[in-house]
């Protein structure tokens, strides 16, 4: 839909004619620097944005004739990169500094090893650098786009270290030496070992990224290797260094990814990595990603069937902090009547924590209208959630202007808050590293080394200890538990970002929220902390476990992959037994999580939504990830209308703030907001509900939440049907005045 003052977007699937020549037993190196054989997303942003300045990229000069490598396990010379610091609590390992990106760089394949020892033609090396940077994305070992059946190896140490585990950034299980270990490891340490990828179609290979084995106890990595390609998996051609085989410099430790670009792109179906040396005290183990552009193959039904497309006209790219602010501003200009940009505070380095409000009356709380929020980027390197939320605000704006009835209803009946980047300091660090070369943790923590995800006060222990003592010497409420004094002191180890979120949640009466994370495909619900202190995993449900399970399932069941029993696990955990959901404490215990704090200190029901196996996918994957999550993001917002809602007022019609709303049989209460309005998330069923406030006598009535599934349909929201007359009645204590009335709002 065209709009004044904006550029008309266009999605073009570019298929350029390609002439393949000389692909025989010796492979084929591309001679034409303008060769472009990838089926790519070519999408202009939906808004007009000034282009950033083009920065110069200077590839390293080729070295002289290659040295002869000793054919025995050895550690090659140190790579030219930043020195890795010593380990410190809650700190990520440093990574080499990338050169400045080019105009359209994806930033993910910028850091390279100086392993191009020599090449016949310097121009060919330069072309390879530019093509990799601008054109060829990863094939998808990390994102699981490459299936286990496409990975093969010469030998394996055991099944848990098979070729299928040789994926970039794959994580080992808690107990190593099981089915889920952290790399491919060869069965023998000799020069005949290899791991290969079958791309299942002719592909323009341009680079290889490697890591060592993910392990707490062992140090295994490959320090040098050869690269071979083939069209039939029988006849192999080794990438050459002049007249001899080219030796690529590998890793010098096990976690920091290392990129090696091929001197010239190679076209083939298969690519094989042949280790030549490895860490002296270790074994041949590696994780990897392959960079390549699949060549057009319109006659191949298999590939056409598995291609993902989207019709949404959105800006599918990674946005740094400045670009994120610009995008928010453009959305606000497009939809000024339903959006507002504000900030909830600042990061450690002074970056504002921007949020977008979406409502038909932005800037004000409407009595009876529930408040919802999405948060992303608590871990700065978990970038997919951030981009999904930026896509979501664009989508809602566009669909509202197009008068999509479902979106219009959602906007008019809900006040939505979207906070895309809670840890912008960490994101900027991850953004500089890039999506493939940042490893598993670069940018995870705040600038001062704090993990926001478990930086909130531990209120669980306060509640459970009081319950174990039977509330002696004093009673601890089952909700709105006060934050301990020590946590509020200036000397407490609390991130500035954490304090900002707490103040935000205390100010706005959120009913439901989701924090988007990455590295897995599952929805986790509280409690996140185990009740038995000696255990690391234990199912620890809240009193509202039945509601949380439904909320988690509402997202997982509408996601394209979460509940697919055929999909491969991301790393080690199979969540299919609970259909893509998990109780946080039964997965791994976390003290001071946002989910637990939100439930025990506010009215808000908060869940953690892990939106993808790859924390930082290449931007070419964003359209597919948007399609995977779009419906789920909308459905989850609609769940804020499930249950009962109403008003508690005095005899003069004034709302009573902080009135307690209790549901019989559920040991967790909520409170009314400043205007006396309340929202209580409940599953379908009949409930006995009591309202009580200081200075008033309590009032009780029966309420029925129907089975109307409008909240999860495409057109309607969940309705609430009352069994009894929809009024609260109570009297002031000590007065004989008329009854206090509260009329629940009709849904």
XYZ file of C-alpha atoms in Angstrom:
747
model
C 0.000 0.000 0.000
C 1.590 3.265 -1.100
C 1.832 6.080 1.371
C 2.707 9.767 0.938
C 6.312 10.551 1.595
C 7.531 6.995 1.496
C 9.232 4.979 -1.144
C 7.124 2.257 -2.727
C 8.761 -1.011 -1.733
C 9.351 -3.898 -4.026
C 10.339 -7.488 -3.442
C 12.302 -9.009 -6.261
C 13.664 -12.495 -6.345
C 16.688 -11.969 -8.510
C 17.669 -14.855 -10.714
C 20.597 -13.917 -12.915
C 21.553 -16.033 -15.878
C 24.696 -17.974 -15.196
C 27.028 -19.734 -17.555
C 28.838 -22.629 -15.974
C 31.991 -23.687 -17.699
C 34.663 -26.228 -16.961
C 32.948 -27.963 -14.045
C 34.678 -31.229 -14.477
C 36.848 -33.492 -12.445
C 39.030 -30.552 -11.414
C 36.196 -28.335 -10.104
C 35.585 -24.782 -11.246
C 36.798 -21.412 -10.050
C 34.760 -18.414 -11.086
C 36.689 -16.027 -13.300
C 34.019 -13.372 -13.781
C 34.056 -10.934 -10.817
C 30.453 -9.955 -11.548
C 29.209 -13.541 -11.389
C 26.166 -13.726 -9.145
C 24.383 -17.029 -8.813
C 22.448 -16.790 -5.585
C 18.679 -16.664 -5.189
C 18.448 -13.767 -2.750
C 15.987 -11.468 -1.082
C 16.327 -8.120 -2.848
C 14.035 -5.889 -0.835
C 14.244 -2.134 -0.512
C 13.138 -0.811 2.879
C 9.475 0.181 2.962
C 10.503 3.674 3.931
C 12.911 6.159 2.370
C 16.180 6.127 4.285
C 19.430 7.924 3.434
C 22.187 5.528 2.518
C 25.123 5.280 4.944
C 28.466 6.437 3.682
C 30.518 3.862 1.841
C 33.522 2.880 3.874
C 36.654 1.449 2.334
C 37.445 -2.220 2.787
C 41.011 -3.272 2.139
C 41.633 -7.011 1.950
C 45.017 -8.201 3.183
C 47.716 -8.431 0.535
C 48.485 -11.982 -0.552
C 51.585 -13.489 0.938
C 54.434 -14.978 -0.994
C 54.748 -18.633 -1.952
C 53.266 -20.866 0.693
C 55.487 -22.585 3.198
C 55.580 -26.333 3.426
C 53.554 -27.466 6.462
C 54.741 -30.383 8.552
C 52.384 -33.309 8.163
C 51.956 -33.949 11.876
C 49.700 -32.540 14.589
C 51.019 -29.135 15.547
C 49.817 -25.715 16.576
C 50.360 -23.160 13.785
C 51.533 -19.609 14.343
C 49.185 -17.342 16.292
C 46.541 -15.600 14.197
C 46.577 -11.870 13.625
C 43.777 -10.834 15.926
C 43.027 -9.342 19.311
C 44.335 -11.161 22.329
C 41.718 -13.095 24.264
C 41.459 -11.886 27.872
C 41.522 -14.164 30.858
C 38.201 -15.565 31.932
C 36.166 -13.459 34.323
C 32.705 -13.998 35.760
C 29.911 -12.986 33.411
C 32.306 -11.763 30.727
C 32.397 -12.837 27.143
C 35.558 -13.826 25.333
C 36.913 -11.065 23.194
C 36.974 -11.473 19.465
C 39.148 -10.002 16.714
C 38.289 -6.490 15.700
C 36.518 -6.345 12.301
C 37.490 -3.912 9.571
C 34.946 -1.228 8.639
C 31.934 -2.674 6.817
C 31.026 -1.823 3.270
C 27.823 -0.121 2.204
C 25.629 -3.217 2.082
C 27.716 -5.506 4.250
C 25.990 -8.095 6.394
C 28.838 -7.593 8.916
C 28.872 -11.269 9.709
C 31.810 -12.423 7.608
C 34.245 -9.607 8.108
C 36.973 -11.018 10.340
C 39.280 -13.305 8.406
C 42.408 -15.283 9.130
C 45.500 -14.372 7.147
C 45.551 -17.828 5.634
C 45.581 -16.875 1.972
C 49.296 -17.637 1.772
C 49.422 -16.974 -1.940
C 47.275 -16.797 -5.032
C 48.119 -16.529 -8.695
C 45.877 -13.538 -9.240
C 45.520 -10.782 -6.592
C 42.403 -9.496 -8.339
C 40.747 -12.887 -7.857
C 41.436 -12.746 -4.126
C 39.918 -9.274 -3.909
C 36.833 -10.370 -5.806
C 36.403 -13.282 -3.415
C 36.537 -10.939 -0.417
C 33.924 -8.611 -1.822
C 31.581 -11.393 -2.942
C 31.639 -13.099 0.454
C 31.002 -9.848 2.271
C 28.131 -8.755 0.100
C 26.609 -11.860 -1.385
C 27.044 -15.306 0.038
C 25.332 -16.128 3.331
C 25.848 -19.251 5.453
C 24.371 -22.459 4.049
C 22.634 -23.039 7.372
C 24.504 -25.513 9.578
C 23.790 -23.352 12.622
C 20.175 -22.612 11.696
C 19.533 -26.328 10.931
C 18.645 -25.503 7.340
C 21.306 -28.101 6.508
C 19.889 -31.373 7.805
C 21.792 -34.111 9.622
C 21.559 -36.245 6.477
C 23.651 -33.682 4.589
C 26.611 -34.008 6.966
C 29.099 -36.865 6.659
C 32.482 -37.678 8.149
C 35.331 -40.130 7.634
C 35.111 -41.509 11.184
C 33.502 -40.488 14.463
C 34.613 -41.046 18.048
C 31.038 -41.982 19.004
C 27.499 -41.054 18.060
C 27.343 -37.976 20.306
C 30.366 -36.614 18.440
C 29.083 -37.463 14.971
C 29.098 -35.249 11.892
C 25.628 -33.975 12.789
C 27.183 -32.268 15.832
C 29.720 -30.334 13.778
C 27.567 -27.211 13.564
C 28.785 -23.718 14.385
C 27.979 -22.691 17.978
C 26.329 -25.989 18.885
C 26.385 -26.494 22.660
C 27.205 -29.647 24.587
C 24.806 -31.122 27.114
C 25.169 -30.712 30.867
C 26.520 -34.252 31.010
C 29.152 -34.674 28.315
C 29.893 -38.057 26.785
C 26.225 -38.522 25.978
C 24.177 -38.215 22.775
C 24.547 -34.440 22.728
C 28.173 -33.398 22.690
C 29.751 -30.200 21.401
C 31.411 -30.956 18.037
C 32.295 -33.529 15.432
C 35.307 -35.510 16.611
C 37.152 -37.949 14.374
C 37.628 -41.531 15.500
C 41.374 -41.292 14.817
C 43.905 -38.481 14.800
C 45.504 -38.713 11.360
C 45.580 -36.803 8.082
C 42.908 -38.957 6.426
C 40.022 -37.528 8.506
C 37.392 -35.237 7.016
C 33.905 -33.817 7.453
C 31.804 -32.842 4.443
C 28.586 -31.054 3.540
C 26.271 -32.080 0.717
C 24.586 -28.869 -0.452
C 22.221 -30.994 -2.635
C 22.671 -28.572 -5.524
C 25.460 -26.731 -7.279
C 26.694 -24.038 -4.931
C 29.198 -21.219 -5.186
C 31.355 -21.855 -2.108
C 33.215 -18.802 -0.832
C 34.364 -19.444 2.719
C 34.573 -21.648 5.807
C 34.078 -20.707 9.474
C 35.415 -23.043 12.159
C 35.328 -23.478 15.937
C 36.727 -26.044 18.337
C 34.780 -28.402 20.562
C 32.359 -26.941 23.103
C 33.409 -28.592 26.353
C 33.943 -27.620 29.977
C 36.679 -30.176 30.456
C 38.465 -30.841 27.159
C 40.506 -28.704 24.765
C 40.045 -29.924 21.217
C 40.369 -27.876 18.045
C 41.841 -28.008 14.565
C 44.718 -25.601 13.876
C 44.949 -26.031 10.088
C 43.039 -27.751 7.304
C 42.581 -28.210 3.582
C 39.367 -27.583 1.641
C 38.177 -29.878 -1.148
C 35.170 -29.761 -3.463
C 33.410 -32.334 -5.613
C 30.422 -32.763 -7.889
C 29.924 -36.481 -7.282
C 31.505 -37.118 -3.828
C 34.047 -39.469 -5.437
C 36.440 -37.217 -7.311
C 37.729 -34.394 -5.128
C 39.683 -31.283 -6.024
C 41.717 -29.501 -3.347
C 41.708 -25.713 -3.239
C 45.126 -24.687 -4.535
C 47.761 -22.277 -3.307
C 49.593 -21.625 -6.521
C 50.812 -25.031 -7.627
C 50.320 -26.725 -4.265
C 47.427 -27.509 -1.943
C 46.348 -24.552 0.134
C 46.575 -24.884 3.919
C 44.075 -22.760 5.820
C 44.926 -21.579 9.307
C 42.363 -22.807 11.815
C 41.617 -22.062 15.443
C 43.885 -21.184 18.355
C 41.216 -21.859 20.992
C 37.852 -23.602 21.042
C 35.166 -20.902 21.121
C 36.081 -17.919 18.922
C 34.931 -18.570 15.330
C 37.529 -18.099 12.590
C 36.669 -17.294 8.981
C 38.791 -18.312 6.015
C 37.755 -17.133 2.573
C 38.590 -19.166 -0.484
C 41.060 -17.375 -2.799
C 38.449 -17.663 -5.554
C 34.880 -19.003 -5.285
C 34.445 -22.671 -6.162
C 31.315 -24.147 -7.766
C 30.434 -27.693 -6.728
C 27.825 -29.716 -4.838
C 30.008 -31.097 -2.040
C 32.604 -29.411 0.154
C 34.989 -31.255 2.467
C 37.222 -30.050 5.320
C 40.392 -32.115 5.819
C 42.224 -31.322 9.104
C 46.005 -31.116 8.785
C 47.021 -30.206 12.334
C 45.349 -29.899 15.694
C 46.001 -28.809 19.257
C 48.890 -30.829 20.695
C 47.045 -32.107 23.741
C 43.721 -32.587 22.004
C 41.939 -34.437 19.235
C 40.508 -33.644 15.790
C 37.262 -31.917 16.730
C 35.499 -29.045 15.053
C 32.291 -27.106 14.533
C 31.789 -25.218 11.307
C 29.662 -23.159 8.958
C 30.011 -22.972 5.172
C 29.462 -19.778 3.207
C 27.958 -20.265 -0.209
C 25.403 -19.173 -2.773
C 23.161 -21.969 -4.098
C 22.846 -21.668 -7.854
C 19.389 -21.255 -9.398
C 17.698 -24.567 -10.066
C 14.058 -23.856 -11.037
C 13.536 -27.447 -12.218
C 14.299 -28.942 -8.825
C 10.983 -29.560 -7.071
C 12.656 -30.364 -3.739
C 14.202 -26.917 -3.458
C 11.114 -25.056 -4.683
C 9.002 -26.892 -2.114
C 11.292 -25.887 0.761
C 11.789 -22.237 -0.152
C 10.211 -19.757 2.247
C 8.675 -16.560 0.940
C 6.852 -13.673 2.574
C 4.472 -11.110 1.176
C 4.895 -8.629 4.023
C 6.484 -5.387 2.902
C 8.910 -4.854 5.793
C 12.519 -3.852 6.335
C 14.337 -7.169 6.614
C 17.789 -6.162 7.849
C 19.786 -5.873 11.040
C 19.497 -2.444 12.648
C 22.172 -0.950 14.852
C 21.187 1.530 17.541
C 21.024 4.547 15.230
C 19.075 2.649 12.583
C 16.674 1.302 15.200
C 15.851 4.835 16.374
C 15.378 5.937 12.775
C 13.026 3.029 12.063
C 10.956 3.829 15.147
C 10.691 7.449 14.040
C 9.514 6.461 10.575
C 6.852 4.118 11.986
C 5.695 6.897 14.307
C 5.422 9.295 11.356
C 3.436 6.729 9.380
C 1.054 5.998 12.257
C 1.120 9.063 14.537
C -2.385 8.414 15.870
C -1.595 4.993 17.295
C 2.128 5.120 18.166
C 4.351 6.905 20.643
C 8.100 6.623 21.182
C 9.460 6.980 24.702
C 12.367 5.680 26.765
C 12.328 3.906 30.107
C 15.860 4.878 31.135
C 19.456 4.543 29.996
C 22.020 1.784 29.656
C 25.352 1.711 31.479
C 26.941 3.603 28.572
C 24.117 6.119 28.374
C 22.122 4.737 25.442
C 18.406 5.348 25.873
C 16.178 2.295 26.238
C 13.542 3.124 23.635
C 10.057 1.649 23.580
C 7.187 1.978 21.100
C 3.656 2.248 22.431
C 0.815 1.120 20.168
C -2.696 2.165 21.184
C -5.653 4.124 19.864
C -4.939 6.625 22.654
C -1.133 6.607 22.948
C 0.278 8.160 26.066
C -2.602 7.382 28.405
C -3.975 4.428 30.299
C -7.606 3.810 29.344
C -9.732 2.468 32.171
C -10.557 -1.171 31.519
C -7.982 -1.606 28.735
C -5.246 -4.132 29.553
C -1.546 -3.338 29.119
C 0.788 -5.736 27.325
C 4.518 -5.661 26.644
C 7.186 -7.402 24.606
C 10.850 -7.113 25.620
C 13.849 -8.301 23.605
C 17.607 -8.041 23.792
C 18.216 -8.661 27.512
C 21.145 -10.624 26.137
C 22.654 -8.288 23.580
C 23.801 -11.073 21.270
C 20.332 -12.636 20.976
C 19.449 -10.462 18.045
C 16.560 -12.296 16.391
C 14.042 -11.186 19.029
C 15.065 -7.554 18.556
C 14.505 -7.689 14.799
C 11.218 -9.576 15.181
C 9.865 -6.788 17.400
C 10.986 -4.121 14.940
C 9.220 -6.065 12.207
C 6.157 -6.377 14.439
C 5.750 -2.625 14.947
C 6.070 -2.082 11.195
C 3.520 -4.804 10.511
C 0.957 -3.547 13.032
C 1.247 -0.007 11.673
C 0.790 -1.145 8.069
C -2.103 -3.467 8.834
C -3.861 -0.835 10.940
C -3.652 1.626 8.064
C -4.968 -1.106 5.768
C -7.884 -1.553 8.228
C -7.160 -5.200 8.939
C -10.079 -5.940 11.286
C -8.071 -8.195 13.581
C -5.239 -5.697 14.041
C -7.616 -2.733 14.392
C -9.504 -4.554 17.148
C -6.270 -5.458 18.918
C -4.968 -1.877 18.805
C -8.258 -0.358 19.937
C -8.739 -2.799 22.832
C -5.141 -3.144 24.063
C -2.308 -0.846 25.073
C 0.832 -2.478 23.658
C 4.427 -1.612 24.605
C 7.377 -2.913 22.584
C 10.931 -2.628 23.982
C 13.194 -4.093 21.268
C 16.607 -3.614 22.898
C 16.984 -3.851 26.673
C 20.766 -4.231 26.436
C 21.877 -1.892 23.614
C 25.474 -1.818 24.891
C 25.778 -5.569 24.464
C 24.013 -5.463 21.095
C 26.452 -2.920 19.664
C 29.326 -5.197 20.653
C 27.630 -8.211 19.036
C 26.756 -6.136 15.948
C 30.411 -5.231 15.437
C 31.349 -8.895 15.676
C 28.698 -9.988 13.226
C 26.258 -12.840 13.151
C 28.685 -15.692 12.481
C 31.876 -14.456 14.114
C 30.661 -13.371 17.526
C 30.596 -16.876 18.941
C 28.049 -17.887 21.550
C 28.536 -15.065 24.048
C 29.998 -11.868 22.534
C 27.669 -9.067 23.691
C 25.581 -11.274 25.989
C 26.174 -9.228 29.139
C 25.816 -5.534 29.893
C 28.852 -3.290 29.574
C 29.576 -3.779 33.284
C 29.348 -7.571 32.970
C 25.861 -8.293 34.328
C 23.413 -10.857 32.960
C 20.089 -8.980 33.014
C 18.119 -12.203 32.734
C 18.942 -13.165 36.345
C 19.620 -9.734 37.834
C 16.218 -9.206 39.454
C 15.559 -9.663 43.197
C 14.975 -13.223 44.341
C 11.478 -13.006 45.819
C 10.831 -16.740 45.511
C 13.043 -17.556 48.473
C 11.357 -14.912 50.640
C 7.939 -16.403 49.878
C 8.925 -20.054 50.277
C 10.813 -19.522 53.522
C 7.783 -17.711 54.986
C 5.496 -20.547 53.861
C 7.822 -23.125 55.419
C 7.681 -21.176 58.699
C 3.894 -20.909 58.310
C 4.279 -17.131 58.088
C 5.852 -16.838 61.542
C 6.988 -14.333 62.811
C 5.353 -12.310 60.056
C 3.161 -13.063 57.092
C 4.471 -12.644 53.577
C 1.788 -11.951 50.957
C 1.406 -14.260 47.968
C 1.732 -11.303 45.585
C 3.247 -7.817 45.453
C 6.183 -9.022 47.551
C 8.372 -6.054 48.456
C 11.869 -5.699 47.030
C 14.549 -6.221 49.743
C 16.297 -3.090 51.000
C 19.759 -4.336 50.061
C 18.695 -4.610 46.412
C 17.671 -0.959 46.319
C 21.006 0.320 47.648
C 23.394 2.040 45.262
C 26.144 -0.464 46.047
C 24.087 -3.477 45.000
C 25.235 -5.322 41.858
C 22.231 -4.278 39.837
C 22.435 -3.150 36.225
C 21.108 0.249 35.232
C 18.974 -1.574 32.679
C 17.477 -3.794 35.397
C 16.540 -0.817 37.554
C 14.912 0.829 34.529
C 12.748 -2.222 33.814
C 11.661 -2.513 37.451
C 10.588 1.153 37.534
C 8.767 0.678 34.205
C 6.856 -2.361 35.453
C 5.926 -0.659 38.719
C 4.578 2.354 36.852
C 2.460 0.577 34.220
C -0.114 -2.091 35.248
C 1.013 -4.765 32.809
C -1.180 -7.839 32.625
C 0.858 -10.039 30.288
C 4.348 -9.881 28.853
C 6.824 -11.866 26.811
C 10.591 -11.499 26.780
C 12.122 -12.768 23.545
C 15.384 -14.673 23.790
C 17.429 -16.844 21.445
C 19.472 -20.009 21.079
C 16.500 -22.386 21.474
C 12.965 -22.992 20.217
C 10.713 -23.201 23.272
C 8.482 -21.109 25.525
C 9.502 -21.205 29.195
C 7.088 -20.305 31.972
C 7.701 -19.737 35.729
C 8.850 -20.565 38.181
C 12.440 -20.410 36.936
C 13.949 -21.150 40.358
C 13.803 -24.622 41.897
C 12.256 -24.813 45.347
C 14.650 -27.511 46.554
C 17.974 -25.669 46.970
C 20.085 -28.796 46.424
C 18.652 -29.459 42.960
C 19.536 -27.896 39.614
C 16.413 -29.118 37.836
C 12.981 -29.601 39.389
C 9.467 -28.947 38.153
C 8.398 -25.916 40.192
C 4.931 -24.699 39.200
C 3.260 -21.453 40.220
C -0.276 -21.408 41.644
C -1.307 -20.299 38.129
C 0.459 -23.176 36.402
C -2.624 -24.058 34.324
C -2.793 -20.500 32.981
C 0.928 -20.304 32.245
C 0.861 -23.610 30.406
C -1.935 -22.309 28.201
C -0.140 -19.022 27.540
C 3.037 -20.882 26.573
C 1.119 -23.258 24.336
C -0.700 -20.384 22.624
C 2.647 -19.172 21.284
C 4.285 -22.540 20.645
C 1.310 -24.088 18.849
C 1.027 -21.224 16.368
C 4.758 -21.105 15.636
C 5.691 -22.850 12.397
C 8.313 -25.113 13.993
C 8.078 -25.259 17.800
C 5.588 -28.107 17.966
C 6.845 -29.934 14.864
C 7.806 -33.368 16.162
C 9.963 -33.963 13.080
C 12.322 -31.061 13.643
C 15.815 -31.577 14.987
C 16.617 -30.320 18.498
C 18.651 -27.107 18.536
C 21.372 -28.320 20.895
C 20.580 -30.918 23.542
C 17.013 -30.523 24.775
C 13.946 -32.114 23.186
C 10.896 -30.105 24.250
C 8.361 -32.050 22.202
C 7.034 -33.990 25.192
C 5.452 -30.726 26.364
C 4.741 -29.517 22.833
C 7.330 -26.769 22.660
C 6.887 -25.511 26.228
C 8.799 -26.059 29.460
C 8.673 -25.075 33.105
C 11.779 -22.934 33.578
C 12.976 -24.646 36.753
C 12.632 -28.102 35.217
C 14.949 -26.938 32.397
C 17.621 -25.141 34.431
C 17.308 -23.200 37.646
C 17.717 -19.413 37.550
C 17.491 -17.177 40.619
C 16.258 -13.635 40.123
C 14.649 -14.089 36.719
C 12.384 -11.499 35.133
C 9.566 -14.055 34.938
C 9.574 -14.868 38.649
C 10.022 -11.239 39.700
C 7.186 -10.083 37.489
C 4.798 -12.699 38.878
C 5.633 -12.075 42.549
C 6.076 -8.282 42.531
C 3.495 -7.125 39.962
C 0.258 -8.316 38.352
C 2.078 -9.238 35.150
C 2.320 -12.834 33.922
C 5.682 -12.991 32.141
C 7.068 -15.772 29.915
C 10.382 -16.290 28.133
C 10.007 -16.984 24.427
C 13.046 -18.538 22.731
C 12.469 -17.718 19.080
C 15.260 -19.523 17.218
C 18.217 -21.892 17.433
C 20.517 -19.248 15.940
C 20.851 -16.265 18.265
C 22.083 -13.975 15.499
C 20.923 -15.264 12.104
C 22.139 -13.814 8.851
C 19.754 -11.129 7.630
C 18.874 -13.269 4.618
C 17.111 -15.533 7.163
C 14.948 -12.763 8.631
C 11.996 -13.144 6.201
C 11.720 -16.840 7.065
C 12.074 -16.198 10.797
C 9.354 -13.549 10.548
C 7.025 -16.053 8.906
C 7.865 -18.567 11.643
C 6.934 -16.153 14.439
C 4.424 -13.647 13.036
C 1.199 -15.436 13.941
C 2.554 -16.429 17.343
C 3.477 -12.846 18.200
C -0.080 -11.693 17.456
C -1.843 -14.621 19.129
C 0.166 -14.176 22.312
C -0.838 -10.515 22.522
C -4.479 -11.500 22.155
C -4.259 -13.710 25.256
C -4.212 -10.581 27.432
C -8.006 -10.574 27.038
C -8.478 -14.093 28.445
C -10.119 -14.283 31.865
C -12.055 -11.659 33.834
C -11.719 -7.904 34.135
C -13.652 -5.174 35.872
C -13.725 -2.138 38.179
C -13.806 -1.735 41.933
C -15.307 1.611 42.964
C -16.546 3.291 46.102
C -20.056 4.622 46.721
C -19.164 7.855 44.927
C -18.089 6.035 41.793
C -14.369 6.593 42.387
C -12.069 3.706 41.601
C -10.360 2.015 44.519
C -6.662 1.443 43.914
C -4.815 -1.571 45.372
C -7.994 -3.550 46.078
C -7.099 -7.243 46.275
C -8.752 -9.631 43.804
C -8.636 -13.261 44.987
C -9.730 -16.416 43.167
C -10.758 -19.362 45.310
C -8.363 -22.271 44.950
C -5.530 -20.186 43.479
C -3.013 -18.988 46.062
C -1.997 -15.892 44.137
C -3.837 -12.581 44.189
C -3.692 -9.492 42.006
C -4.485 -5.853 42.749
C -6.465 -3.113 41.065
C -4.695 -0.312 39.223
C -4.893 3.387 40.139
C -8.343 3.761 38.573
C -9.737 0.665 40.276
C -9.672 -1.469 37.135
C -8.313 -5.019 37.197
C -7.587 -7.931 34.873
C -7.236 -11.522 36.014
C -5.943 -14.058 33.495
C -7.869 -17.325 33.803
C -8.591 -20.370 31.701
C -12.191 -21.328 30.847
C -14.165 -22.462 33.865
C -16.258 -21.307 36.821
C -14.532 -19.305 39.539
C -15.411 -17.797 42.920
C -13.878 -14.315 42.971
C -13.525 -12.020 45.992
C -12.692 -8.315 46.089
C -11.447 -6.716 49.265
C -9.885 -3.394 50.171
C -8.817 -1.705 53.379
C -11.759 0.119 54.923
C -14.356 -1.961 53.065
C -16.025 -5.299 53.670
C -15.167 -8.029 51.193
C -17.536 -9.033 48.418
C -17.688 -12.381 46.624
C -19.394 -13.622 43.484
C -19.283 -16.424 40.901
C -17.816 -15.776 37.451
C -17.761 -17.996 34.395
C -15.028 -17.747 31.790
C -16.399 -19.295 28.629
C -14.793 -21.597 26.095
C -15.114 -19.030 23.334
C -11.782 -19.273 21.537
C -12.032 -15.794 20.047
C -8.661 -14.871 21.528
C -6.948 -17.373 19.319
C -9.007 -16.858 16.180
C -8.170 -14.377 13.485
C -11.103 -12.073 14.000
C -12.310 -11.971 17.613
C -10.996 -11.658 21.139
C -11.904 -13.915 24.047
C -15.176 -12.924 25.682
C -16.080 -13.150 29.363
C -19.555 -14.312 30.414
C -20.702 -13.752 33.991
C -23.006 -16.201 35.774
C -24.153 -13.700 38.354
C -25.284 -10.114 38.148
C -22.209 -8.120 37.093
C -21.813 -5.951 40.214
C -19.584 -5.899 43.248
C -21.363 -4.946 46.492
C -19.648 -4.056 49.741
C -20.017 -1.566 52.548
C -17.586 0.736 54.238
C -16.661 -0.545 57.644
C -18.135 1.642 60.396
C -20.555 3.396 58.056
C -24.123 2.671 57.127
C -23.858 4.193 53.688
C -25.105 2.710 50.472
C -23.394 -0.335 49.002
C -20.172 0.041 47.069
C -20.736 -0.986 43.486
C -18.306 -2.225 40.906
C -19.510 -3.080 37.440
C -17.258 -5.444 35.531
C -16.666 -4.192 32.009
C -18.262 -6.224 29.264
C -15.721 -7.798 26.955
